[in-house]
């Protein structure tokens, strides 16, 4: 879908559908919605008066103009209460509009006015950014096999702004929103792809192709290099698979940041998690193709940081491995040694995410990072704790944790701080090695975070367990398509932009 901005009057705009909006509780449409209402002989007013439409967030009302306007249809979108209107509400309203319109057979071109602009004291650039982000994320189409050639789509959406002096600011905001959306869309594509296609080598190939169009540098380590480095936990998980593991390193180093200690993002990239020898039940196992959502989010955020030219030095790592059973697979009882010579006893081969991450946490010490954050679909236990409403946040540094909390709130990628009591570390004590990879069922998410913490040294660190955020579940709003959510891209981008 193409986005445009023009100066003009929305009620004079010719297209298949125009979108106007209303705050909840407003009984008399004003501004752009008012002009449209007058042209339609009060159709919006009548819907409000009848109680059929209230401006509630997430709601929409479709009207046919019957020749009274150049546009064929009018979609009125509810913005919720004016007092609550913010970036996230504006993003959602744009998503609701595009989701509605792309479901209509006859709609290919649309026009809209900026949500809520002209009423509140909202920052125009931010509102335009929210508009572009919300609409581009709603327009997203997951990959299909074979690709549908004649898909009915909403091809273009034009923001029609009455005031010529506002067009430049709106254009800048739309550009920023579109670039961020491209990062989220990349992450969604990677997560949605089937696991036979998106094997670690293919993941790396796609990231290299993406990086070639940007100023990101891209380096890929294979298993020979990992063996050289002593990454025994990654190799242990990977040894049951015919697919070669890949460690992908993207570097965003804008001019003038060469001296900065980098921020480091690490993503879990299990391209398929069978559980290995501790094999998972077959029901729902197909969902384990999303076990690389952390890696996908890191790659998507690196694309956004690069195109948005965020003036921070940031390195993004994706560790891509397939977890399979087989004659050469690692076993419960094995003891593996990581890149730093630390040992781990394997009790359950399905607790593989923490293993591959632990080698990465040791590896990134060479960068002397300012701070590190990893994103991982690590435990089912986080779903029991928080459902699909927030990722669990764990950290060894209060200031860094607060920066993540702030980025989560600003981006709408929710994260909730969880405790890191020293006592949780007792649950992963091993008789034979320095740690074991599983504890009992109690506080399973905390023991996984303690396992990771054991392998961090010399930098502030945070961990996000995103196991139940990678897919858009039933509880999520309907302003975006089903499947991969792209969770984390917006958070990481906000984190880098706002870091200090
Ligand atoms: N990839 C899974 C976690 C997961 C669960 C992701 C549900 C998405 C949805 C992870 O590798 C795993 O298998 N974790 C185990 C750990 C256990 C064996 C200690 C779990 O949570 O059951
Ligand atoms: Mn697993
Ligand atoms: Zn896993």
Coordinates of C-alpha atoms and ligand atoms in Angstrom, one line a residue:
X1 CA 0.0 0.0 0.0
X2 CA 1.3 3.4 -1.0
X3 CA 0.9 6.4 1.4
X4 CA 0.7 9.9 0.1
X5 CA 0.1 13.4 1.6
X6 CA -1.6 16.2 -0.3
X7 CA -3.0 19.6 0.5
X8 CA -6.8 19.7 0.0
X9 CA -10.3 19.3 1.3
X10 CA -11.2 15.7 2.3
X11 CA -14.8 16.2 1.3
X12 CA -13.7 17.1 -2.3
X13 CA -11.3 14.1 -2.6
X14 CA -12.4 11.5 -5.2
X15 CA -11.6 7.9 -4.3
X16 CA -13.3 4.7 -3.2
X17 CA -13.5 5.6 0.4
X18 CA -12.7 8.6 2.6
X19 CA -11.9 8.1 6.3
X20 CA -12.9 10.7 8.9
X21 CA -12.9 10.3 12.7
X22 CA -14.7 11.2 15.9
X23 CA -13.9 11.3 19.5
X24 CA -16.1 9.3 21.8
X25 CA -19.1 11.3 23.2
X26 CA -19.0 14.0 20.6
X27 CA -22.6 14.6 19.3
X28 CA -21.9 17.2 16.6
X29 CA -19.2 16.3 14.1
X30 CA -16.8 19.2 13.4
X31 CA -13.8 19.8 11.2
X32 CA -13.4 17.4 8.3
X33 CA -16.0 15.1 9.8
X34 CA -18.4 18.1 10.0
X35 CA -18.0 19.0 6.4
X36 CA -18.6 15.4 5.3
X37 CA -21.6 15.2 7.6
X38 CA -23.2 18.3 6.1
X39 CA -22.6 16.9 2.6
X40 CA -24.4 13.7 3.7
X41 CA -27.4 15.6 5.1
X42 CA -26.4 14.8 8.7
X43 CA -25.9 11.0 8.2
X44 CA -23.1 10.9 10.8
X45 CA -25.1 13.0 13.2
X46 CA -28.1 10.7 12.8
X47 CA -26.0 7.6 13.6
X48 CA -24.8 9.3 16.7
X49 CA -28.2 10.4 17.8
X50 CA -29.6 7.0 17.2
X51 CA -26.9 5.5 19.4
X52 CA -25.6 3.3 16.6
X53 CA -22.2 4.9 16.7
X54 CA -20.4 6.4 19.7
X55 CA -16.8 7.1 18.7
X56 CA -15.6 4.2 20.9
X57 CA -12.0 3.2 20.2
X58 CA -11.9 0.3 17.7
X59 CA -15.4 1.1 16.3
X60 CA -16.2 2.1 12.7
X61 CA -19.3 3.1 10.7
X62 CA -19.5 2.8 6.9
X63 CA -21.8 5.1 5.0
X64 CA -22.4 5.3 1.2
X65 CA -22.4 8.8 -0.3
X66 CA -24.8 8.1 -3.1
X67 CA -23.3 10.8 -5.2
X68 CA -23.3 13.5 -2.6
X69 CA -19.5 13.5 -2.4
X70 CA -16.9 12.6 -5.0
X71 CA -15.9 9.6 -2.8
X72 CA -18.1 6.5 -3.0
X73 CA -17.9 5.7 0.7
X74 CA -17.3 7.4 4.0
X75 CA -15.8 5.4 6.9
X76 CA -16.2 7.1 10.3
X77 CA -13.6 5.8 12.8
X78 CA -14.0 6.1 16.6
X79 CA -11.0 7.6 18.4
X80 CA -12.1 6.9 22.0
X81 CA -12.2 9.6 24.6
X82 CA -10.4 12.9 23.6
X83 CA -8.7 13.0 27.0
X84 CA -7.0 9.6 26.4
X85 CA -5.9 10.3 22.9
X86 CA -2.2 9.7 22.3
X87 CA 0.2 8.1 19.9
X88 CA -1.0 4.6 20.5
X89 CA -4.7 5.6 20.1
X90 CA -3.8 7.3 16.8
X91 CA -1.9 4.3 15.6
X92 CA -4.8 2.0 16.5
X93 CA -7.4 4.2 14.7
X94 CA -5.4 4.1 11.5
X95 CA -5.1 0.4 11.8
X96 CA -8.9 0.0 12.3
X97 CA -9.6 2.0 9.2
X98 CA -7.2 0.1 7.0
X99 CA -8.3 -3.3 8.3
X100 CA -11.9 -2.3 7.6
X101 CA -11.3 -1.0 4.1
X102 CA -9.1 -3.8 2.9
X103 CA -12.0 -6.2 3.7
X104 CA -14.2 -4.4 1.1
X105 CA -14.1 -5.8 -2.4
X106 CA -14.6 -2.5 -4.1
X107 CA -12.1 -0.3 -2.3
X108 CA -8.6 0.2 -3.8
X109 CA -8.0 3.9 -3.2
X110 CA -8.7 5.8 0.0
X111 CA -8.3 9.3 1.5
X112 CA -8.1 10.2 5.2
X113 CA -7.6 13.1 7.5
X114 CA -5.1 13.0 10.3
X115 CA -6.6 11.3 13.3
X116 CA -7.5 13.8 16.1
X117 CA -5.3 16.5 14.7
X118 CA -6.5 20.0 15.1
X119 CA -8.3 19.2 18.4
X120 CA -5.7 18.3 21.0
X121 CA -2.3 19.9 21.5
X122 CA -0.8 16.8 19.8
X123 CA 2.6 16.9 18.1
X124 CA 1.8 16.9 14.4
X125 CA 4.8 14.9 13.3
X126 CA 4.1 12.2 16.0
X127 CA 0.5 11.9 14.9
X128 CA 1.5 11.5 11.3
X129 CA 4.1 8.9 12.4
X130 CA 1.3 7.0 14.2
X131 CA -0.9 7.2 11.2
X132 CA 1.7 5.8 8.8
X133 CA 2.7 3.1 11.3
X134 CA -0.8 2.0 12.1
X135 CA -2.0 1.9 8.5
X136 CA 1.1 0.1 7.1
X137 CA 1.0 -2.5 9.9
X138 CA -2.7 -3.2 9.2
X139 CA -2.0 -3.4 5.4
X140 CA 0.5 -6.1 6.0
X141 CA -0.1 -9.4 4.1
X142 CA 1.6 -12.6 5.3
X143 CA 3.4 -14.6 2.7
X144 CA 1.3 -17.2 0.9
X145 CA 2.2 -20.3 -1.1
X146 CA 1.6 -20.0 -4.0
X147 CA 1.4 -16.1 -3.9
X148 CA -2.1 -14.9 -5.0
X149 CA -1.6 -12.9 -8.1
X150 CA -4.9 -11.1 -8.3
X151 CA -5.3 -10.2 -4.6
X152 CA -7.9 -7.5 -3.9
X153 CA -5.9 -4.8 -2.1
X154 CA -6.1 -1.3 -0.8
X155 CA -3.4 0.1 -3.1
X156 CA -3.2 3.7 -2.0
X157 CA -4.1 5.8 1.0
X158 CA -3.8 9.6 0.8
X159 CA -3.7 11.9 3.8
X160 CA -5.6 15.0 2.8
X161 CA -4.5 18.0 4.9
X162 CA -6.5 21.3 4.6
X163 CA -3.7 23.5 6.0
X164 CA -0.8 23.8 3.5
X165 CA 1.6 24.9 6.3
X166 CA 1.2 21.5 8.0
X167 CA 2.1 19.4 5.0
X168 CA 5.9 19.4 5.6
X169 CA 5.7 18.2 9.2
X170 CA 3.1 15.6 8.3
X171 CA 5.3 14.3 5.5
X172 CA 8.3 13.9 7.8
X173 CA 6.2 12.0 10.4
X174 CA 4.7 9.7 7.7
X175 CA 8.2 8.9 6.4
X176 CA 9.4 8.0 9.9
X177 CA 6.3 5.8 10.5
X178 CA 6.7 4.0 7.2
X179 CA 10.4 3.2 8.0
X180 CA 9.6 1.8 11.4
X181 CA 6.7 -0.2 9.9
X182 CA 9.2 -1.8 7.4
X183 CA 11.2 -3.1 10.3
X184 CA 8.1 -4.6 11.9
X185 CA 7.0 -6.1 8.5
X186 CA 10.4 -7.7 8.0
X187 CA 10.1 -9.4 11.5
X188 CA 6.6 -10.6 10.7
X189 CA 7.7 -12.1 7.4
X190 CA 10.5 -14.0 9.0
X191 CA 8.2 -15.3 11.8
X192 CA 5.4 -16.2 9.4
X193 CA 7.5 -18.2 6.9
X194 CA 7.3 -22.0 7.2
X195 CA 10.1 -23.7 9.1
X196 CA 11.2 -25.8 6.1
X197 CA 11.8 -22.6 4.1
X198 CA 13.2 -20.4 6.8
X199 CA 16.1 -22.6 8.0
X200 CA 19.1 -20.9 9.6
X201 CA 21.0 -20.5 6.3
X202 CA 17.9 -19.0 4.6
X203 CA 17.4 -16.6 7.6
X204 CA 21.0 -15.4 7.2
X205 CA 20.6 -15.1 3.4
X206 CA 17.5 -12.8 3.8
X207 CA 19.2 -10.7 6.4
X208 CA 22.2 -10.3 4.1
X209 CA 20.0 -9.2 1.3
X210 CA 18.2 -6.7 3.5
X211 CA 21.5 -5.3 4.8
X212 CA 22.9 -4.9 1.3
X213 CA 20.3 -2.1 0.7
X214 CA 21.3 -0.2 3.9
X215 CA 24.4 1.0 5.6
X216 CA 24.3 -1.9 8.0
X217 CA 27.3 -4.2 7.9
X218 CA 26.5 -7.9 8.1
X219 CA 28.7 -10.8 9.2
X220 CA 27.6 -14.4 9.4
X221 CA 29.4 -17.1 11.4
X222 CA 28.9 -20.7 10.6
X223 CA 29.5 -23.8 12.7
X224 CA 33.3 -24.0 11.9
X225 CA 33.8 -20.5 13.3
X226 CA 31.6 -21.3 16.3
X227 CA 33.7 -24.4 17.0
X228 CA 36.8 -22.2 16.8
X229 CA 35.3 -19.8 19.3
X230 CA 34.3 -22.6 21.7
X231 CA 30.5 -22.0 21.4
X232 CA 29.7 -25.4 22.8
X233 CA 26.2 -24.8 23.9
X234 CA 25.1 -23.5 20.5
X235 CA 26.8 -26.5 18.8
X236 CA 25.2 -28.9 21.3
X237 CA 21.7 -27.8 20.4
X238 CA 22.5 -27.7 16.7
X239 CA 24.1 -31.2 16.5
X240 CA 20.8 -33.1 16.1
X241 CA 19.9 -31.0 13.0
X242 CA 21.0 -31.3 9.4
X243 CA 20.7 -27.6 9.2
X244 CA 23.9 -25.5 9.9
X245 CA 23.6 -23.0 12.7
X246 CA 24.3 -19.4 11.9
X247 CA 25.3 -16.4 14.0
X248 CA 24.3 -13.2 12.2
X249 CA 25.8 -9.9 13.3
X250 CA 24.5 -6.6 12.0
X251 CA 26.3 -3.4 12.9
X252 CA 24.7 0.1 12.8
X253 CA 27.5 2.6 13.2
X254 CA 26.4 6.0 12.0
X255 CA 29.2 8.5 11.4
X256 CA 30.6 10.0 14.6
X257 CA 29.6 7.1 16.8
X258 CA 32.8 5.0 16.3
X259 CA 34.0 5.8 19.8
X260 CA 30.7 5.0 21.5
X261 CA 30.4 1.8 23.5
X262 CA 27.6 0.0 21.5
X263 CA 24.2 -1.2 22.6
X264 CA 23.9 -4.9 21.8
X265 CA 20.6 -6.6 20.9
X266 CA 20.5 -10.5 20.9
X267 CA 17.6 -12.5 19.5
X268 CA 16.8 -16.2 20.0
X269 CA 16.5 -17.7 16.5
X270 CA 15.4 -21.4 16.9
X271 CA 13.9 -21.8 13.4
X272 CA 12.0 -24.8 14.6
X273 CA 11.8 -26.2 18.2
X274 CA 10.7 -29.9 18.3
X275 CA 12.1 -30.0 21.9
X276 CA 14.8 -32.4 20.7
X277 CA 15.1 -35.8 22.5
X278 CA 12.8 -34.3 25.2
X279 CA 10.3 -34.0 22.4
X280 CA 7.2 -31.8 22.6
X281 CA 3.6 -33.2 22.2
X282 CA 2.5 -33.0 18.6
X283 CA -0.6 -30.9 19.1
X284 CA 0.3 -27.3 18.3
X285 CA 3.9 -28.1 17.6
X286 CA 3.7 -26.2 14.3
X287 CA 3.6 -23.0 16.3
X288 CA 7.2 -23.6 17.2
X289 CA 8.2 -22.1 13.8
X290 CA 7.8 -18.8 15.7
X291 CA 10.6 -19.7 18.1
X292 CA 12.9 -17.3 16.1
X293 CA 10.7 -14.3 16.8
X294 CA 13.4 -12.7 19.1
X295 CA 15.9 -12.9 16.3
X296 CA 13.4 -11.6 13.8
X297 CA 12.6 -8.6 16.1
X298 CA 16.3 -7.8 16.4
X299 CA 16.8 -7.9 12.6
X300 CA 13.7 -5.8 12.0
X301 CA 14.8 -3.2 14.6
X302 CA 18.3 -3.0 12.9
X303 CA 16.6 -2.2 9.6
X304 CA 14.6 0.6 11.2
X305 CA 17.6 2.0 13.1
X306 CA 19.5 2.2 9.9
X307 CA 16.8 3.8 7.7
X308 CA 15.8 6.2 10.5
X309 CA 19.4 7.1 10.9
X310 CA 19.2 6.8 14.7
X311 CA 22.5 8.4 16.0
X312 CA 23.5 5.5 18.2
X313 CA 26.0 2.7 17.8
X314 CA 24.0 -0.6 17.9
X315 CA 24.9 -4.2 17.2
X316 CA 22.2 -6.7 16.5
X317 CA 22.9 -10.5 16.8
X318 CA 20.6 -13.3 15.7
X319 CA 21.5 -16.8 16.8
X320 CA 19.7 -19.2 14.4
X321 CA 19.6 -22.9 15.1
X322 CA 17.2 -25.8 14.6
X323 CA 16.4 -28.0 17.6
X324 CA 15.8 -31.6 16.4
X325 CA 15.9 -35.1 17.7
X326 CA 18.0 -37.7 15.9
X327 CA 20.9 -40.1 16.2
X328 CA 23.3 -37.3 16.7
X329 CA 21.2 -35.1 18.9
X330 CA 22.3 -33.9 22.3
X331 CA 20.8 -35.7 25.3
X332 CA 19.4 -35.1 28.8
X333 CA 22.5 -35.8 31.0
X334 CA 25.0 -34.2 28.6
X335 CA 27.4 -31.6 30.0
X336 CA 28.3 -28.8 27.6
X337 CA 30.9 -26.0 27.9
X338 CA 30.3 -22.5 26.7
X339 CA 32.5 -19.9 25.0
X340 CA 33.8 -18.7 28.4
X341 CA 34.5 -22.2 29.7
X342 CA 31.4 -22.3 31.9
X343 CA 29.6 -25.7 32.1
X344 CA 25.9 -26.6 31.9
X345 CA 24.2 -29.8 32.6
X346 CA 21.4 -30.6 30.2
X347 CA 18.3 -32.1 31.9
X348 CA 15.8 -31.2 29.2
X349 CA 16.8 -30.7 25.6
X350 CA 13.6 -28.6 25.2
X351 CA 15.2 -25.8 27.4
X352 CA 17.4 -25.0 24.4
X353 CA 16.9 -21.2 24.1
X354 CA 18.8 -20.4 27.2
X355 CA 21.7 -22.6 26.0
X356 CA 22.2 -20.8 22.6
X357 CA 21.8 -17.4 24.3
X358 CA 24.4 -18.1 26.9
X359 CA 27.2 -18.5 24.3
X360 CA 26.0 -15.2 22.7
X361 CA 26.1 -13.4 26.1
X362 CA 29.7 -14.5 26.5
X363 CA 30.5 -13.6 22.9
X364 CA 29.4 -10.0 23.1
X365 CA 31.8 -9.2 25.9
X366 CA 34.3 -8.5 23.1
X367 CA 32.3 -5.4 22.2
X368 CA 32.5 -3.9 25.7
X369 CA 28.9 -3.0 25.4
X370 CA 27.2 0.0 27.1
X371 CA 24.2 -2.4 27.7
X372 CA 22.8 -5.6 26.3
X373 CA 19.2 -6.8 25.8
X374 CA 18.1 -10.2 24.6
X375 CA 14.7 -11.1 23.2
X376 CA 13.6 -14.7 23.4
X377 CA 10.5 -17.0 23.1
X378 CA 12.0 -18.7 26.1
X379 CA 9.3 -20.3 28.3
X380 CA 5.7 -21.4 28.4
X381 CA 5.7 -20.2 32.0
X382 CA 5.7 -16.5 31.0
X383 CA 2.3 -17.2 29.4
X384 CA 0.9 -18.5 32.6
X385 CA 2.2 -15.4 34.4
X386 CA 1.3 -12.6 32.0
X387 CA -0.8 -14.2 29.2
X388 CA -0.4 -12.5 25.8
X389 CA -0.6 -9.0 27.2
X390 CA 3.0 -8.3 28.0
X391 CA 6.5 -9.7 27.8
X392 CA 8.3 -10.5 31.0
X393 CA 11.3 -8.2 31.7
X394 CA 14.3 -9.4 33.7
X395 CA 17.4 -7.3 34.4
X396 CA 20.6 -7.0 36.5
X397 CA 20.6 -3.2 36.3
X398 CA 17.9 -0.9 37.6
X399 CA 18.8 2.0 35.2
X400 CA 18.8 -0.1 32.1
X401 CA 15.6 -1.8 33.2
X402 CA 13.9 1.6 33.5
X403 CA 15.0 2.5 30.0
X404 CA 13.4 -0.7 28.7
X405 CA 10.2 0.0 30.7
X406 CA 10.1 3.5 29.2
X407 CA 10.7 2.2 25.6
X408 CA 8.0 -0.4 26.2
X409 CA 5.4 2.2 27.3
X410 CA 6.3 4.6 24.5
X411 CA 6.1 2.0 21.8
X412 CA 3.1 0.0 23.0
X413 CA 5.2 -3.2 23.0
X414 CA 4.3 -4.0 26.6
X415 CA 6.9 -5.3 29.0
X416 CA 6.4 -6.0 32.7
X417 CA 9.3 -6.2 35.2
X418 CA 9.7 -9.5 37.0
X419 CA 11.8 -10.2 40.1
X420 CA 15.4 -11.6 40.0
X421 CA 15.7 -12.8 43.6
X422 CA 19.0 -14.5 44.4
X423 CA 17.1 -17.5 45.7
X424 CA 15.9 -18.4 42.2
X425 CA 19.5 -19.2 41.3
X426 CA 19.5 -22.0 43.9
X427 CA 17.0 -23.9 41.7
X428 CA 19.5 -24.3 38.8
X429 CA 22.4 -25.6 40.9
X430 CA 23.8 -28.7 39.4
X431 CA 25.7 -31.6 41.1
X432 CA 28.1 -32.1 38.2
X433 CA 28.3 -28.7 36.4
X434 CA 28.1 -25.0 37.2
X435 CA 24.4 -24.8 36.3
X436 CA 21.7 -27.1 35.0
X437 CA 19.3 -26.0 32.3
X438 CA 16.0 -26.7 34.1
X439 CA 14.6 -26.5 37.5
X440 CA 11.2 -27.6 38.9
X441 CA 7.9 -26.3 37.6
X442 CA 7.7 -23.5 40.2
X443 CA 8.8 -20.0 38.9
X444 CA 10.0 -21.7 35.7
X445 CA 10.4 -18.3 34.1
X446 CA 12.6 -16.9 36.8
X447 CA 14.9 -19.9 36.7
X448 CA 15.3 -19.4 33.0
X449 CA 16.3 -15.8 33.6
X450 CA 18.7 -16.8 36.3
X451 CA 20.3 -19.2 33.9
X452 CA 21.0 -16.4 31.4
X453 CA 22.2 -14.0 34.1
X454 CA 24.8 -16.6 35.1
X455 CA 26.4 -16.1 31.7
X456 CA 26.5 -12.3 31.8
X457 CA 29.5 -10.4 32.9
X458 CA 30.7 -6.8 32.8
X459 CA 27.6 -5.0 31.3
X460 CA 24.1 -4.0 32.2
X461 CA 21.8 -6.7 30.9
X462 CA 18.0 -7.1 30.3
X463 CA 16.0 -10.1 29.0
X464 CA 12.6 -10.1 27.5
X465 CA 10.6 -13.4 27.5
X466 CA 8.4 -12.9 24.5
X467 CA 7.0 -16.4 24.1
X468 CA 3.4 -15.3 24.1
X469 CA 3.9 -12.0 22.3
X470 CA 5.2 -13.3 19.0
X471 CA 1.8 -14.3 17.7
X472 CA -1.3 -12.1 17.7
X473 CA -3.7 -14.0 20.0
X474 CA -7.4 -13.8 20.6
X475 CA -7.1 -11.2 23.3
X476 CA -5.4 -8.7 20.9
X477 CA -7.3 -5.9 19.1
X478 CA -8.5 -6.4 15.6
X479 CA -6.6 -3.5 14.1
X480 CA -3.8 -5.8 12.7
X481 CA -3.7 -9.0 10.8
X482 CA -3.5 -12.5 12.4
X483 CA -0.2 -14.3 12.7
X484 CA 3.2 -12.8 13.6
X485 CA 2.9 -9.6 15.6
X486 CA 6.4 -8.2 15.0
X487 CA 6.6 -7.6 18.8
X488 CA 9.8 -6.0 19.9
X489 CA 10.8 -4.0 16.8
X490 CA 9.1 -0.9 18.0
X491 CA 10.4 -1.4 21.5
X492 CA 14.0 -1.9 20.5
X493 CA 13.9 1.1 18.1
X494 CA 12.5 3.3 20.8
X495 CA 15.1 1.9 23.3
X496 CA 18.0 2.8 21.0
X497 CA 16.5 6.2 20.1
X498 CA 16.0 7.1 23.7
X499 CA 19.1 5.5 25.3
X500 CA 21.6 7.4 27.3
Ligands
LIG1 N1 10.3 -22.3 22.6 C1 9.9 -22.8 23.9 C2 9.0 -21.9 24.7 C3 7.7 -21.5 24.1 C4 6.5 -22.0 24.6 C5 7.6 -20.5 23.1 C6 5.3 -21.6 24.1 C7 6.3 -20.2 22.6 C8 5.2 -20.7 23.1 C9 11.1 -23.2 24.7 O1 12.2 -23.6 24.1 C10 10.7 -24.3 25.6 O2 10.5 -25.4 25.1 N2 10.6 -24.1 26.9 C11 10.3 -25.1 27.9 C12 11.3 -25.0 29.0 C13 11.1 -26.2 29.9 C14 11.6 -27.5 29.3 C15 12.0 -25.9 31.1 C16 8.9 -24.8 28.4 O3 8.6 -23.6 28.6 O4 8.1 -25.7 28.5
LIG2 MN1 12.2 -25.7 23.6
LIG3 ZN1 12.4 -22.9 22.1

